[in-house]
Tab-separated table of C-alpha atoms in Angstrom:
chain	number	residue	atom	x	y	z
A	1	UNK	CA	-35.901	-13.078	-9.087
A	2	UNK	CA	-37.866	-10.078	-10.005
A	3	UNK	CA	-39.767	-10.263	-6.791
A	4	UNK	CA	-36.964	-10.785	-4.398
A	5	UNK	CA	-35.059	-8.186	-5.642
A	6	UNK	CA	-37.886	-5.787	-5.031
A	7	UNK	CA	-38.134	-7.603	-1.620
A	8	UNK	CA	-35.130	-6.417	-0.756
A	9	UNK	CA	-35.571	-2.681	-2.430
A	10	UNK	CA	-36.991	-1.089	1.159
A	11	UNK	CA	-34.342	-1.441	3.558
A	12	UNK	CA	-30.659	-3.232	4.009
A	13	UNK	CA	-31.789	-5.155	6.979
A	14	UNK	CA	-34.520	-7.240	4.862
A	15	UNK	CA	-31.625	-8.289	2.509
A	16	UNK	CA	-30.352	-10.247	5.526
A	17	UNK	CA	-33.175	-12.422	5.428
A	18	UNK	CA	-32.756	-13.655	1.969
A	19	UNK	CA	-30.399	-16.561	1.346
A	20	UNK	CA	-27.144	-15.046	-0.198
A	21	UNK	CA	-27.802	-17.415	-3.430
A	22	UNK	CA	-31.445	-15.747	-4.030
A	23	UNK	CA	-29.866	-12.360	-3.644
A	24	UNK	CA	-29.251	-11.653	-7.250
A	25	UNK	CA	-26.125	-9.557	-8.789
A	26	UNK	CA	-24.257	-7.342	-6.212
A	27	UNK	CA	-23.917	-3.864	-6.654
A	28	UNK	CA	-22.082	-2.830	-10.117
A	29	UNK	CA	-19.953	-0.699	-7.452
A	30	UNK	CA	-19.208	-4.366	-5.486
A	31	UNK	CA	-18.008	-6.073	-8.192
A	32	UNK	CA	-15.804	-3.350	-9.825
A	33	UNK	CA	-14.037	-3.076	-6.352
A	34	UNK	CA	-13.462	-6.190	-6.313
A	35	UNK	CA	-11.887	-7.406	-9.706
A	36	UNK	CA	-9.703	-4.305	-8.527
A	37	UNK	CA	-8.993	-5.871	-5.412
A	38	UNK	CA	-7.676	-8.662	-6.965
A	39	UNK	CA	-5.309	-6.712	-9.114
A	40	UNK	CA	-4.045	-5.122	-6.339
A	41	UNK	CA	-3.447	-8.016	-3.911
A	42	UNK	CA	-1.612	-9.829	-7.089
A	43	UNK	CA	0.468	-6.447	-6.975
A	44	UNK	CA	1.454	-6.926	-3.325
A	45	UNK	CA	2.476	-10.592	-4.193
A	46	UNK	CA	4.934	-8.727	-7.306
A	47	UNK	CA	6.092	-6.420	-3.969
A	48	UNK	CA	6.278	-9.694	-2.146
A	49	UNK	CA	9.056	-11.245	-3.942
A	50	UNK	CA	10.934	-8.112	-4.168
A	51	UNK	CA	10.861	-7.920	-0.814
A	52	UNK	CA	12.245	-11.611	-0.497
A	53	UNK	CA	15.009	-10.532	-2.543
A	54	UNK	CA	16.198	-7.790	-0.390
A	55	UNK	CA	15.718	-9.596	2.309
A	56	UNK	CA	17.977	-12.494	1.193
A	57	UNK	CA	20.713	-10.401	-0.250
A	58	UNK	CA	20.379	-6.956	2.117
A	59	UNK	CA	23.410	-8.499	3.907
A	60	UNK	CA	26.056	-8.917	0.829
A	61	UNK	CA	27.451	-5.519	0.185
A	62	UNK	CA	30.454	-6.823	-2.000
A	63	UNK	CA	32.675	-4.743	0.404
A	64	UNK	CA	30.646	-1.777	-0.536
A	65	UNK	CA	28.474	0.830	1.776
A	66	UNK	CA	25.657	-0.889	4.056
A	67	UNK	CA	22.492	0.182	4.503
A	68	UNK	CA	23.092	1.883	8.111
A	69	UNK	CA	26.339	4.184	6.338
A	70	UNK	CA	23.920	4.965	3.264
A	71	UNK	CA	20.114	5.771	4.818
A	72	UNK	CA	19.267	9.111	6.265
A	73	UNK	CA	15.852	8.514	8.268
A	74	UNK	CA	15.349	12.087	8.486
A	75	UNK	CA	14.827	12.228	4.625
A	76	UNK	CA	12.758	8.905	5.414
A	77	UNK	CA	10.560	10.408	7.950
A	78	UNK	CA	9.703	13.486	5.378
A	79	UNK	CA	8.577	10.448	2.663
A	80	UNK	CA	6.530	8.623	5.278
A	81	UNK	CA	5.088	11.242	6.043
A	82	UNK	CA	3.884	13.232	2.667
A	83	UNK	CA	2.727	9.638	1.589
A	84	UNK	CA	0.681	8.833	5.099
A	85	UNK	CA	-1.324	12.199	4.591
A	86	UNK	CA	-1.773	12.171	1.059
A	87	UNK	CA	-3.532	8.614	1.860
A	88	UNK	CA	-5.774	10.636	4.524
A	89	UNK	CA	-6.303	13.749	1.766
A	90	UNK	CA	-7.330	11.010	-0.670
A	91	UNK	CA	-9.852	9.590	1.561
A	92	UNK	CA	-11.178	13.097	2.062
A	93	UNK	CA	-11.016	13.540	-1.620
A	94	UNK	CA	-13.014	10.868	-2.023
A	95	UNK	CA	-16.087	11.829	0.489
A	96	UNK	CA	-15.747	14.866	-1.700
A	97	UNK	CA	-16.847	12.551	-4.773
A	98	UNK	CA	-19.130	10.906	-2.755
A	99	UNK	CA	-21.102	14.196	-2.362
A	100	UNK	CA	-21.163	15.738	-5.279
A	101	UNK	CA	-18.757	18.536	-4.084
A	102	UNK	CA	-16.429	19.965	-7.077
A	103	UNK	CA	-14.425	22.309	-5.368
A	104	UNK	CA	-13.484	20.152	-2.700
A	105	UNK	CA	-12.794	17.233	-5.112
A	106	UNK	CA	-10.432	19.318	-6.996
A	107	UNK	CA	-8.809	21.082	-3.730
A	108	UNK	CA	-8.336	17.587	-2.463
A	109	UNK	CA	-6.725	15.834	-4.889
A	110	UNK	CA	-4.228	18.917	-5.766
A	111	UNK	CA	-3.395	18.230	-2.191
A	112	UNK	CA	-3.017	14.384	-2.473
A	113	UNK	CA	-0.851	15.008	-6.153
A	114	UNK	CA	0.941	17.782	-4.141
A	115	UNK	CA	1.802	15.268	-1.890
A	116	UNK	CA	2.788	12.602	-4.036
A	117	UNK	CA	4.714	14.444	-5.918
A	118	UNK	CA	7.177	15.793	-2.987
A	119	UNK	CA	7.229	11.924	-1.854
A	120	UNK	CA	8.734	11.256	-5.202
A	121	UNK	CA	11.021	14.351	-5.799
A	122	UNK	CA	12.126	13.411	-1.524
A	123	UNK	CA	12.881	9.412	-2.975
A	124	UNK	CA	14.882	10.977	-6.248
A	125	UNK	CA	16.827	13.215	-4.270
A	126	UNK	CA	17.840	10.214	-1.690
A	127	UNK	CA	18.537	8.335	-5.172
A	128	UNK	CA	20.612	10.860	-6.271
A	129	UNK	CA	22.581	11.444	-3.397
A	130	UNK	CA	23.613	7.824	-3.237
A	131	UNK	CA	24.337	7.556	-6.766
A	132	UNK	CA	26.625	10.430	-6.891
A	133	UNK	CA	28.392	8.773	-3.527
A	134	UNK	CA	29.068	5.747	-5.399
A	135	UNK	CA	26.311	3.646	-4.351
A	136	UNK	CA	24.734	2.745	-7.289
A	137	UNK	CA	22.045	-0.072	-8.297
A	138	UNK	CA	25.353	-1.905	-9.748
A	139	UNK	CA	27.663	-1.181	-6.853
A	140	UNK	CA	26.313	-4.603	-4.790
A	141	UNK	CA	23.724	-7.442	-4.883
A	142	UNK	CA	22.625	-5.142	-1.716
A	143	UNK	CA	21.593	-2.178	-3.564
A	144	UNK	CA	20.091	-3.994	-7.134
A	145	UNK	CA	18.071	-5.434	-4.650
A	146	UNK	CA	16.818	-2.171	-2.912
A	147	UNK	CA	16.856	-0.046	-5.907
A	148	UNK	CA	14.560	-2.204	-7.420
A	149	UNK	CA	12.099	-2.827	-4.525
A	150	UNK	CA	11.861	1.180	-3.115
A	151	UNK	CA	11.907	1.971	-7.409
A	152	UNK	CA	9.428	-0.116	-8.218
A	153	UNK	CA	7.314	1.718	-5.266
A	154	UNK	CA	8.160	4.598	-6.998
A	155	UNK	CA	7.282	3.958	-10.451
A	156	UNK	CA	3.869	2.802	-8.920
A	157	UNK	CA	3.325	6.140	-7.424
A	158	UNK	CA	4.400	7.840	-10.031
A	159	UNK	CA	1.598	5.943	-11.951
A	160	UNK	CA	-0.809	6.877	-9.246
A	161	UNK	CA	-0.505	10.540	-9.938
A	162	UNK	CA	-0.655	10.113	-13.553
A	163	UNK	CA	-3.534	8.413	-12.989
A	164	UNK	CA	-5.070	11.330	-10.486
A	165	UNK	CA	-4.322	14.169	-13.266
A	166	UNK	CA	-6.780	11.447	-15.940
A	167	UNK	CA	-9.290	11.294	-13.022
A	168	UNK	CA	-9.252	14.853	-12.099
A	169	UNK	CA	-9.865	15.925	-16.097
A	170	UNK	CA	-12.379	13.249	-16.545
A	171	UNK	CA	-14.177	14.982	-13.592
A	172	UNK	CA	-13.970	18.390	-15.076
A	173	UNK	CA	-15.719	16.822	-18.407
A	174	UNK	CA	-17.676	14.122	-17.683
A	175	UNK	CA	-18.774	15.026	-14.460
A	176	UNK	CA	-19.513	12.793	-11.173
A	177	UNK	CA	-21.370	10.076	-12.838
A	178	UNK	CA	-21.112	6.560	-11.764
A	179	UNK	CA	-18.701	5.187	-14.068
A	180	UNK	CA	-16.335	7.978	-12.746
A	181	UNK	CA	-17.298	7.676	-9.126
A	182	UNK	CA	-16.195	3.920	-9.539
A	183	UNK	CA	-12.872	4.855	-10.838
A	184	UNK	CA	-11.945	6.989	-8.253
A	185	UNK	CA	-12.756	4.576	-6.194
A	186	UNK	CA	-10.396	2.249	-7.886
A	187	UNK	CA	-7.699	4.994	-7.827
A	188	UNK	CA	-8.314	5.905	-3.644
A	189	UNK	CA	-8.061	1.548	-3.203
A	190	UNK	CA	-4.429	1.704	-5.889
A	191	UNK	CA	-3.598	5.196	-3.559
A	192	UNK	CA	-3.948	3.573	0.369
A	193	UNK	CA	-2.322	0.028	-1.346
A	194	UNK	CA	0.659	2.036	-2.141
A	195	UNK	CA	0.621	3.458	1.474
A	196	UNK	CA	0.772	0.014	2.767
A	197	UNK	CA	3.332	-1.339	0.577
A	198	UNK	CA	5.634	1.643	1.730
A	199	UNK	CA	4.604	0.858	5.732
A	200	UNK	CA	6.820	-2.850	4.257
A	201	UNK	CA	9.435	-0.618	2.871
A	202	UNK	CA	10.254	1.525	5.588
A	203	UNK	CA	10.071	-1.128	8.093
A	204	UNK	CA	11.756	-3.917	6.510
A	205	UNK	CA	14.291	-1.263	4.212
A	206	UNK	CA	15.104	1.936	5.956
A	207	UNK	CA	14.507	0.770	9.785
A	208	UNK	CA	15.817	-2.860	9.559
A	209	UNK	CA	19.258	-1.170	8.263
A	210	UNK	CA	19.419	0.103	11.872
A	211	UNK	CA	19.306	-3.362	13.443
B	1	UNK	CA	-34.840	-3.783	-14.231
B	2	UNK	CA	-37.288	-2.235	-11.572
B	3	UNK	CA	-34.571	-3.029	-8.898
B	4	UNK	CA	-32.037	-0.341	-11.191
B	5	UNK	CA	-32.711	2.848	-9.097
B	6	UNK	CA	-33.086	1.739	-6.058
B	7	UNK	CA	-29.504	-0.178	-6.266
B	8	UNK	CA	-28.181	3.058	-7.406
B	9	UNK	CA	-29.834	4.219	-4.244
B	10	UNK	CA	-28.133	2.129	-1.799
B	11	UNK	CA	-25.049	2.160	-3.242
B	12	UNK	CA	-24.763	5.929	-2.856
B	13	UNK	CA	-25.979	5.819	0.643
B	14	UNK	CA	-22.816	3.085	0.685
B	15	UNK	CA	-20.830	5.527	0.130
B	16	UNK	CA	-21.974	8.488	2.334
B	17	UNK	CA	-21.357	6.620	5.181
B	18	UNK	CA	-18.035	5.753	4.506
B	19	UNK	CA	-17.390	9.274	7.059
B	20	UNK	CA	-15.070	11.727	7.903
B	21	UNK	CA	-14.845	9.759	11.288
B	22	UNK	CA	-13.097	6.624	9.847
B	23	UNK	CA	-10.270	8.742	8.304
B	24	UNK	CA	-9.495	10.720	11.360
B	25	UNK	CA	-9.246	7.465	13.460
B	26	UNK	CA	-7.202	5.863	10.570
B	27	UNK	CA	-4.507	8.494	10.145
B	28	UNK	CA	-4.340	9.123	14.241
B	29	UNK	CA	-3.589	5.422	14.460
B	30	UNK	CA	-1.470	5.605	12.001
B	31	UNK	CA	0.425	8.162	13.013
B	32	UNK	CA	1.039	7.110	16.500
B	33	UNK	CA	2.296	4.021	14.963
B	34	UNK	CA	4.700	5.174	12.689
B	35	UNK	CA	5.960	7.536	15.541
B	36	UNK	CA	6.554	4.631	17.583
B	37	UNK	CA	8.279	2.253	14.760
B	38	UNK	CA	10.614	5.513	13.966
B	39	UNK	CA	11.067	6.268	17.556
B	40	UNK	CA	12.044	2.634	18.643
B	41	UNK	CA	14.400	2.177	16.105
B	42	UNK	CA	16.447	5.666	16.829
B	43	UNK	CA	16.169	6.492	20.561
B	44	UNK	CA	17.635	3.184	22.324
B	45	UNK	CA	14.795	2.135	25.091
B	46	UNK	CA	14.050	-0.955	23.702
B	47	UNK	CA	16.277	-3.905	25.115
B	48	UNK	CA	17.697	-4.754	21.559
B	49	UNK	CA	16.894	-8.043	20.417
B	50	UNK	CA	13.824	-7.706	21.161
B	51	UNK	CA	13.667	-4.733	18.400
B	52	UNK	CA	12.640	-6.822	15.601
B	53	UNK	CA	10.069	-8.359	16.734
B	54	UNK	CA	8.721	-4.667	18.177
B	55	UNK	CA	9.141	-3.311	14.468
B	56	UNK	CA	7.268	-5.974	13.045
B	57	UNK	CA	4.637	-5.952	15.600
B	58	UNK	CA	4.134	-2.445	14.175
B	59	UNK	CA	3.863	-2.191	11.110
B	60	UNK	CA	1.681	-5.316	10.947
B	61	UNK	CA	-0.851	-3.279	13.301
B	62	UNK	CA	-0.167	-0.159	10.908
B	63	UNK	CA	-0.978	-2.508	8.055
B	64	UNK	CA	-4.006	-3.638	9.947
B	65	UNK	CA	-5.193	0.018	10.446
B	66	UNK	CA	-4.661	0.687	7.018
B	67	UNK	CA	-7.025	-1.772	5.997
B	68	UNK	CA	-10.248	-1.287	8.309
B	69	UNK	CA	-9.878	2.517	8.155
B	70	UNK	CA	-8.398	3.688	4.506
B	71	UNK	CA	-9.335	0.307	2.692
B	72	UNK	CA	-12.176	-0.602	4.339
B	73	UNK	CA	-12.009	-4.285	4.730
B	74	UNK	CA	-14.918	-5.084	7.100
B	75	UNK	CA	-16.828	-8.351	8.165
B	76	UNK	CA	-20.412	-6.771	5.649
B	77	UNK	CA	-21.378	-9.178	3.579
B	78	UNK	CA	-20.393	-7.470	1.007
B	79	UNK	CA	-16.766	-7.486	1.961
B	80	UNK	CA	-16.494	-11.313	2.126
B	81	UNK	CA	-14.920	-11.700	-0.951
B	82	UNK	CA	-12.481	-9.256	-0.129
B	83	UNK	CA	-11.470	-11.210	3.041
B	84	UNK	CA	-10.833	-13.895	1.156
B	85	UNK	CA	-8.968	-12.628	-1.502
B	86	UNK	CA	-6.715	-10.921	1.085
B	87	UNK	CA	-5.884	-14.291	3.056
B	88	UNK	CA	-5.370	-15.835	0.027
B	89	UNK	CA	-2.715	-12.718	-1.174
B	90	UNK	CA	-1.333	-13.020	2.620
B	91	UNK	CA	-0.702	-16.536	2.642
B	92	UNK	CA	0.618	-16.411	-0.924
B	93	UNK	CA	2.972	-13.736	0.173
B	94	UNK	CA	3.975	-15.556	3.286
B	95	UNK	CA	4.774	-18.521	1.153
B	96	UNK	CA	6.992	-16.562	-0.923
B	97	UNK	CA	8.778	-14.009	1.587
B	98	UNK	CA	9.557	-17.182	4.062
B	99	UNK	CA	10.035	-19.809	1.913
B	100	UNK	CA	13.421	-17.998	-0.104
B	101	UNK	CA	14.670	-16.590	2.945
B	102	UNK	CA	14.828	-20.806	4.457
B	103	UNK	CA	15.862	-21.745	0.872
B	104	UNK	CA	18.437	-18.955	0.696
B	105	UNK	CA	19.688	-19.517	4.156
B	106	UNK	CA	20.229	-23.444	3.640
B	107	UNK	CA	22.018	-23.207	0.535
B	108	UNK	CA	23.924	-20.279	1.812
B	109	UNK	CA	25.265	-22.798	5.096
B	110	UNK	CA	25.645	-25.553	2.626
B	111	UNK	CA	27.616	-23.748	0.115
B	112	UNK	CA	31.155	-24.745	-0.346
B	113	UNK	CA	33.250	-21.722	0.899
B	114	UNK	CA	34.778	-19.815	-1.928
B	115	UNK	CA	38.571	-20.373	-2.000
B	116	UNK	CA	37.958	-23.920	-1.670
B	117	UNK	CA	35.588	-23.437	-4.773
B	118	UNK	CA	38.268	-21.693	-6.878
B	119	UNK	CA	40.971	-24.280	-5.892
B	120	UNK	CA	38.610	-27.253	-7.200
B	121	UNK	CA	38.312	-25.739	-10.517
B	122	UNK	CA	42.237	-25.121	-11.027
């Protein structure tokens, strides 16, 4: 075991050779990215049946506003795009990590929070609009069902940038060892998950209102 | 134990070559894409029922993009698991997503229609 796993020590093309069974352990960094994975592709199946429900019940309005009277894709535009390039800013945030680079770590990720946080102050401000209009979560099986699917996508960003702020102190005291490397990794996998969820959202939500 | 370093090694190189290059193709794609799933949807070129299908054509390939370029799903060995874990997710999802909308829509057509309902239970 010893000997294969010096074997394969030189370079990544002799670990080829060896029979993935005779490999030994992956990578600490593998695995954790991994188990992660797995949380998040469970969280796409909780976004899943959300998304079933509004898609059953986007139709019955109980005589009150439809989706094509209440969204404004301007305001959706603005979301998509602070969330798209916070997703880019986080991947850059993230080379930063990978090379060592403090001041760029912490310039990116005020940029990524930056944007974040205007996605979510943008979706509150839609929120509140439609509340005050009448259109609230109670109003129709229609908007339960969309206040709780785009919500939900909000709550989970709003956990991402909590989330960023614990990362970004843990970098200030612990510095970029390992164990924090791999959690920003885990945070840049939860951040671009998000971004794809939303792709769902504005598609299926905000653009299929317009059908 | 020998083998600790050097993993550390290669892991680090992992991540150096995860470049600048990948992001900058990821977020042109993916702009270009969202561009055209806004644009189709407001400006009326599209022959209508044919929108659907364009949307969802899109944002599938904006998913995909998401994935190679931001996520990082590849074919390295490493990755297999990943794949696999992501079919599974996708066909799970699939299940779900399709399989209410048929359930809703049959019991929806098969439902009695609701003044008839009220008048049964006077």
């Amino acid at each position: 075991m010893n000997a294969s796993a010096a074997a394969a020590a030189p370079g990544a093309s002799g670990r080829e050779d060896i029979p993935i069974s005779e490999r030994g352990p992956a990578s600490i960094r593998t695995v954790v990215s991994f188990g992660f994975w797995l949380f998040l592709v469970s969280d796409i199946i909780i976004f899943s049946a959300l998304f079933a429900a509004y898609a059953v019940l986007s139709l019955q309005t109980a005589g009150g506003p439809s989706g094509a009277q209440l969204f404004d894709l301007r305001h959706v535009f603005a979301e998509t795009s602070c969330l798209l390039i916070s997703s880019f800013t986080c991947g850059l945030c993230m080379l930063a990590v990978a090379r060592r680079r403090r001041t760029m770590t912490y310039q990116w990720a005020t940029v990524t929070f930056l944007l974040g946080l205007s996605f979510i102050a943008l979706e509150l401000s839609e929120f509140a609009r439609m509340i005050a209009s009448g259109a609230t979560p109670a109003r129709s099986a229609f908007l339960s069902a969309f206040f709780t699917l785009v919500g939900t996508h909000g709550i989970h960003v709003t956990v991402g940038l909590c989330w960023l702020i614990v990362m970004m102190a843990q970098v200030a005291t612990l510095g970029f060892r390992p164990m924090v490397a791999r959690r920003m990794l885990c945070f840049s996998l939860f951040w671009h998950a998000l971004d794809l969820v939303w792709i769902g959202v504005f598609t299926i939500v905000y653009l299929g209102a317009r059908l | 134990m020998n083998s600790e370093p050097g993993h550390a090694a290669a892991s680090d190189e992992e991540v150096g070559s995860t470049s600048l290059q990948s992001y900058l193709i990821g977020l042109g794609l993916a702009i270009l894409l969202t561009l055209a799933s806004f644009g189709a949807a407001v400006m009326h070129v599209v022959w209508a029922p044919s929108l659907p299908v364009l949307l969802a054509a899109l944002a599938i390939a904006q998913m995909g993009v998401h994935l190679v370029f931001f996520l990082h799903v590849s074919s390295a060995p490493d990755s297999t698991n990943t794949v696999l874990a992501l079919a599974f997710g996708i066909f799970i999802v699939g299940l779900i997503v399709f399989g209410s909308m048929l359930i809703m829509a049959n019991l929806n057509a098969n439902m009695m229609p609701m003044d008839q309902l009220i008048q049964m239970q006077r």
